Coordinates of C-alpha atoms (C1' of nucleotides) in Angstrom, one line a residue:
Chain A
M168 CA -42.1 -3.5 93.5
S169 CA -43.1 -1.4 90.8
K170 CA -42.2 -2.6 87.4
Q171 CA -41.4 0.5 85.2
L172 CA -39.8 0.5 81.8
P173 CA -38.5 3.8 80.7
V174 CA -40.6 4.2 77.6
L175 CA -38.8 6.2 75.1
T176 CA -40.5 7.4 72.0
D177 CA -37.7 8.0 69.7
D178 CA -38.8 8.2 66.2
G179 CA -36.3 6.4 64.0
A180 CA -33.4 6.6 66.3
G181 CA -34.4 4.3 69.2
C182 CA -35.4 1.2 67.5
C183 CA -33.9 -1.4 69.8
A184 CA -34.6 -2.6 73.0
P185 CA -32.0 -2.7 75.8
I186 CA -29.4 -5.6 75.2
A187 CA -30.7 -7.6 77.9
Q188 CA -34.2 -7.8 76.7
M189 CA -33.6 -9.8 73.5
P190 CA -30.8 -10.7 71.3
L191 CA -29.7 -7.8 69.0
P192 CA -30.4 -8.4 65.4
A193 CA -27.3 -8.3 63.1
E194 CA -28.4 -5.4 60.9
H195 CA -29.0 -3.2 64.0
A196 CA -25.7 -4.3 65.7
A197 CA -23.8 -3.0 62.6
R198 CA -25.2 0.4 62.9
L199 CA -25.0 0.6 66.7
A200 CA -21.5 -0.8 66.8
R201 CA -20.3 1.9 64.4
A202 CA -21.5 4.5 66.9
Y203 CA -20.0 2.8 69.8
K204 CA -16.8 2.6 67.9
A205 CA -16.7 6.4 67.4
L206 CA -16.8 6.7 71.3
G207 CA -13.9 4.1 71.4
D208 CA -11.3 6.8 71.4
P209 CA -10.3 8.9 74.3
V210 CA -10.0 12.1 72.2
R211 CA -13.3 11.7 70.7
L212 CA -14.9 10.9 74.1
Q213 CA -13.4 14.2 75.5
L214 CA -14.3 16.0 72.3
L215 CA -18.1 15.0 72.8
S216 CA -17.9 15.8 76.4
L217 CA -16.4 19.2 75.6
I218 CA -19.2 19.9 73.1
A219 CA -22.1 18.5 75.3
S220 CA -21.0 20.3 78.4
H221 CA -20.5 23.6 76.7
P222 CA -22.9 26.2 78.3
D223 CA -24.5 27.3 74.9
G224 CA -25.4 23.9 73.9
E225 CA -22.8 24.0 71.1
A226 CA -19.1 24.7 70.8
C227 CA -16.7 26.3 68.3
V228 CA -13.9 24.2 66.9
C229 CA -11.4 26.8 67.9
D230 CA -12.3 26.4 71.5
I231 CA -12.3 22.6 71.7
T232 CA -8.9 22.2 69.8
A233 CA -6.7 23.9 72.2
P234 CA -7.1 21.2 75.3
F235 CA -5.4 18.6 73.1
E236 CA -2.0 18.4 72.1
L237 CA -2.9 17.4 68.7
T238 CA -2.8 19.1 65.2
G239 CA -5.7 20.8 63.7
P240 CA -6.4 18.0 61.0
T241 CA -6.4 15.3 63.6
I242 CA -9.1 17.1 65.5
S243 CA -10.9 17.6 62.4
H244 CA -10.7 13.9 61.5
H245 CA -12.1 13.0 65.0
L246 CA -15.0 15.5 64.6
K247 CA -15.8 13.9 61.2
V248 CA -16.0 10.5 62.8
L249 CA -18.2 11.7 65.5
R250 CA -20.3 13.5 62.9
E251 CA -20.6 10.4 60.5
A252 CA -21.6 8.3 63.5
G253 CA -24.5 10.7 64.1
L254 CA -23.3 11.8 67.6
I255 CA -22.7 15.5 66.6
A256 CA -23.9 17.9 64.0
G257 CA -21.9 20.9 62.6
E258 CA -22.7 24.2 61.2
R259 CA -20.6 26.9 59.7
R260 CA -21.5 30.5 60.8
G261 CA -19.2 33.1 59.2
T262 CA -15.6 32.3 60.0
W263 CA -16.3 29.6 62.6
V264 CA -17.7 26.1 62.7
Y265 CA -20.0 25.2 65.6
Y266 CA -20.9 21.5 66.7
R267 CA -23.6 20.5 68.8
P268 CA -24.5 17.0 70.3
V269 CA -27.3 14.9 68.8
R270 CA -29.5 13.8 71.5
E271 CA -31.4 11.1 69.7
T272 CA -28.3 9.1 68.9
I273 CA -26.6 9.6 72.3
T274 CA -29.7 8.7 74.1
E275 CA -30.2 5.5 72.0
L276 CA -26.7 4.3 72.9
S277 CA -27.4 5.0 76.6
T278 CA -30.8 3.2 76.6
L279 CA -29.3 0.2 74.8
L280 CA -27.2 -0.5 77.9
V281 CA -29.8 -0.2 80.4
L282 CA -30.1 -3.3 82.4
P283 CA -33.2 -4.6 84.0
Q284 CA -33.7 -4.4 87.8
A285 CA -31.5 -7.3 89.5
A286 CA -34.1 -10.0 90.1
A287 CA -34.3 -10.7 93.9
T288 CA -33.0 -14.2 94.4
V289 CA -36.2 -16.0 95.4
S290 CA -36.2 -19.6 96.6
Chain B
M1256 CA -6.6 -18.1 84.5
S1257 CA -6.0 -16.1 87.5
K1258 CA -8.4 -13.3 88.0
Q1259 CA -5.9 -10.7 89.7
L1260 CA -8.1 -7.9 88.9
P1261 CA -7.8 -5.0 91.2
V1262 CA -11.1 -4.7 93.2
L1263 CA -12.0 -1.5 91.7
T1264 CA -15.5 -1.5 93.2
D1265 CA -17.1 1.4 91.5
D1266 CA -20.1 1.5 93.7
G1267 CA -22.9 3.4 92.2
A1268 CA -21.7 2.2 88.8
G1269 CA -19.2 4.8 87.8
C1270 CA -16.9 7.5 89.0
C1271 CA -17.8 10.0 86.2
A1272 CA -20.6 12.3 85.6
P1273 CA -22.6 12.3 82.4
I1274 CA -20.7 13.8 79.5
A1275 CA -22.8 16.9 79.3
Q1276 CA -22.2 17.7 82.9
M1277 CA -18.6 18.5 82.8
P1278 CA -15.6 17.8 80.6
L1279 CA -14.4 14.4 81.0
P1280 CA -10.9 14.1 82.4
A1281 CA -8.3 12.6 80.2
E1282 CA -7.5 9.7 82.6
H1283 CA -11.0 8.6 82.8
A1284 CA -11.6 9.1 79.2
A1285 CA -9.0 6.5 78.4
R1286 CA -10.4 3.8 80.6
L1287 CA -13.9 4.6 79.4
A1288 CA -12.9 4.7 75.7
R1289 CA -11.5 1.2 76.0
A1290 CA -14.9 -0.1 77.2
Y1291 CA -16.8 1.6 74.4
K1292 CA -14.3 0.4 71.8
A1293 CA -15.1 -3.2 73.1
L1294 CA -18.6 -2.6 72.1
G1295 CA -17.6 -1.1 68.8
D1296 CA -17.8 -4.3 66.9
P1297 CA -21.1 -5.9 65.8
V1298 CA -20.0 -9.4 66.8
R1299 CA -19.2 -8.4 70.3
L1300 CA -22.3 -6.2 70.5
Q1301 CA -24.4 -9.4 69.7
L1302 CA -22.3 -11.5 72.0
L1303 CA -23.0 -9.2 74.9
S1304 CA -26.7 -9.2 74.0
L1305 CA -26.9 -12.9 73.8
I1306 CA -25.2 -13.3 77.3
A1307 CA -27.1 -10.5 78.9
S1308 CA -30.5 -11.6 77.6
H1309 CA -30.0 -15.2 78.5
P1310 CA -32.7 -16.3 80.9
D1311 CA -30.3 -17.9 83.4
G1312 CA -28.4 -14.5 83.5
E1313 CA -25.4 -16.3 82.2
A1314 CA -24.5 -18.2 78.9
C1315 CA -22.5 -21.0 78.1
V1316 CA -19.9 -20.4 75.2
C1317 CA -21.2 -23.5 73.3
D1318 CA -24.7 -21.7 73.1
I1319 CA -23.3 -18.3 71.9
T1320 CA -21.1 -19.5 69.3
A1321 CA -23.5 -21.1 67.0
P1322 CA -25.4 -18.1 65.7
F1323 CA -22.3 -16.6 64.1
E1324 CA -20.5 -17.8 61.0
L1325 CA -17.1 -17.5 62.8
T1326 CA -14.6 -20.0 64.0
G1327 CA -14.2 -20.8 67.6
P1328 CA -10.9 -18.9 68.1
T1329 CA -12.6 -15.8 66.8
I1330 CA -15.4 -15.9 69.1
S1331 CA -13.0 -16.7 72.0
H1332 CA -11.0 -13.6 71.0
H1333 CA -14.2 -11.3 71.1
L1334 CA -15.1 -12.8 74.4
K1335 CA -11.6 -12.0 75.7
V1336 CA -11.9 -8.4 74.6
L1337 CA -15.2 -8.0 76.4
R1338 CA -13.7 -9.7 79.5
E1339 CA -10.7 -7.4 79.6
A1340 CA -13.0 -4.4 79.1
G1341 CA -14.8 -5.5 82.3
L1342 CA -18.1 -6.1 80.4
I1343 CA -18.5 -9.7 81.0
A1344 CA -17.0 -12.3 83.6
G1345 CA -16.4 -15.8 82.7
E1346 CA -16.3 -19.0 85.0
R1347 CA -15.5 -22.4 84.1
R1348 CA -17.8 -25.3 85.6
G1349 CA -16.7 -28.7 84.5
T1350 CA -16.6 -29.0 80.9
W1351 CA -18.2 -25.8 79.9
V1352 CA -17.4 -22.0 80.5
Y1353 CA -20.2 -19.6 81.4
Y1354 CA -20.1 -15.8 80.9
R1355 CA -22.3 -13.3 82.6
P1356 CA -22.6 -9.6 82.2
V1357 CA -21.0 -7.2 84.7
R1358 CA -23.7 -4.7 85.7
E1359 CA -21.5 -2.1 87.2
T1360 CA -19.4 -1.5 84.0
I1361 CA -22.5 -1.6 81.7
T1362 CA -24.4 0.8 83.8
E1363 CA -21.5 3.2 84.1
L1364 CA -21.3 3.3 80.2
S1365 CA -25.1 3.8 80.0
T1366 CA -25.1 6.6 82.7
L1367 CA -22.3 8.4 81.0
L1368 CA -24.4 9.1 78.0
V1369 CA -27.4 10.3 79.8
L1370 CA -28.2 13.9 78.7
P1371 CA -30.0 16.4 81.1
Q1372 CA -33.4 17.5 80.2
A1373 CA -33.6 20.0 77.2
A1374 CA -33.3 23.3 78.9
A1375 CA -36.4 25.5 78.7
T1376 CA -34.9 28.6 77.5
V1377 CA -35.7 31.5 79.6
S1378 CA -37.4 33.8 77.1
Chain C
dC1245 C1' -3.7 -44.7 81.1
dG1246 C1' -5.7 -43.0 76.3
dT1247 C1' -9.1 -40.4 74.0
dC1248 C1' -12.7 -37.4 73.0
dT1249 C1' -14.9 -32.6 73.3
dG1250 C1' -15.1 -27.7 74.7
dG1251 C1' -12.4 -23.6 74.8
dT1252 C1' -8.1 -20.8 74.7
dT1253 C1' -3.6 -19.5 73.0
dC1254 C1' -0.3 -18.8 69.1
dG1255 C1' 1.3 -17.1 64.8
dA1256 C1' 0.3 -14.8 60.6
dC1257 C1' -2.0 -12.1 57.5
dA1258 C1' -4.9 -8.1 55.4
dA1259 C1' -7.6 -4.3 56.4
dG1260 C1' -8.5 -0.6 59.3
dC1261 C1' -7.2 3.5 62.4
dG1262 C1' -4.7 7.6 64.4
dT1263 C1' -1.4 10.7 63.5
dC1264 C1' 1.2 13.9 60.8
dT1265 C1' 2.7 17.3 56.8
dA1266 C1' 1.2 19.6 52.9
dT1267 C1' -2.5 21.4 50.5
dT1268 C1' -6.9 23.3 49.7
dC1269 C1' -11.2 25.7 50.8
dA1270 C1' -14.2 29.6 53.0
dA1271 C1' -14.9 33.8 54.9
dG1272 C1' -13.2 38.5 56.3
dG1273 C1' -10.5 42.6 56.1
dA1274 C1' -6.7 45.7 54.2
Chain D
dT1458 C1' -7.7 42.6 44.8
dC1459 C1' -4.6 40.2 47.7
dC1460 C1' -3.6 38.4 52.1
dT1461 C1' -4.7 36.3 56.8
dT1462 C1' -7.1 33.1 59.7
dG1463 C1' -10.2 29.0 60.7
dA1464 C1' -11.3 24.6 59.2
dA1465 C1' -11.4 20.5 56.1
dT1466 C1' -9.1 17.4 52.8
dA1467 C1' -5.5 14.5 50.5
dG1468 C1' -1.7 11.4 51.1
dA1469 C1' 1.6 8.8 53.7
dC1470 C1' 3.4 6.0 57.6
dG1471 C1' 3.3 2.9 61.6
dC1472 C1' 0.6 0.6 64.7
dT1473 C1' -3.7 -1.7 66.0
dT1474 C1' -7.4 -5.1 65.0
dG1475 C1' -10.4 -9.0 63.0
dT1476 C1' -10.0 -13.3 61.3
dC1477 C1' -8.2 -17.8 60.3
dG1478 C1' -5.6 -22.5 60.8
dA1479 C1' -2.8 -25.0 63.9
dA1480 C1' -1.5 -26.1 68.3
dC1481 C1' -2.4 -26.4 73.2
dC1482 C1' -4.9 -27.0 77.7
dA1483 C1' -8.7 -28.8 81.0
dG1484 C1' -12.3 -32.1 82.2
dA1485 C1' -15.0 -36.1 81.5
dC1486 C1' -15.2 -40.9 80.5
dG1487 C1' -13.9 -45.6 79.2

DNA sequence: CGTCTGGTTCGACAAGCGTCTATTCAAGGA
DNA sequence: TCCTTGAATAGACGCTTGTCGAACCAGACG
């Protein structure tokens, strides 16, 4: 019965304890909800997955546009939403633009949803 | 209120590997995005936190309505969104209705955002 | 029975969001 | 220099969403 809490030392990003630990303050809820909302679209979720699962740790826009039956501007719009949510970061190198996942933000969202061990129902 | 939910017991909390492991298939992305979208509102995020952090493991609607400056119907609407996303489950006992978090779904969303260790680049 | 209280459903409205076409910008190559 | 390609921006359109007041349902209690 070891009680171990995953101590995460995220400077700035991971400011909040998991949702089950204490009620989430309103000001943090607003910021975090914006990030979750960015994930609340199937295209964006797949875009993030494509970028995060790319072998090089980053992906060119030209590569991640093809799998979708959407126009360029629409993909660009979704990338902007992910970027402004702090989930990805982009950089232009020559002709192409490369995006990479932002670990701190993604990890923060994951940690927030970690639930404590189910308490064994003692009499 | 009939709970005719198909018993999709996602054992192990989730069918999908973390987003960085492989590109997320479209059909799973749709379902998961619906769940993240439910978290994409500050009120719902706080509602879930209030329910999940309640000592009894469940919370009465009458208790979680007060902290918000919103009308009853609005809170009820948000609870319905969380319920239909599979994040919480409600039960009526006498006069009051109690909600509890659904571990499987919440854990699935958390796991999906777990990133692998930063690869130590080979030279 | 009638009435009160807790919670949900209904209907409506403004604001927000996803998608498109058309346009613009950025960088290279002839 | 002009032209081509990759990507972002601008503007428009229809659908979705958050919120409300009003009405409705479900129990508990005289």
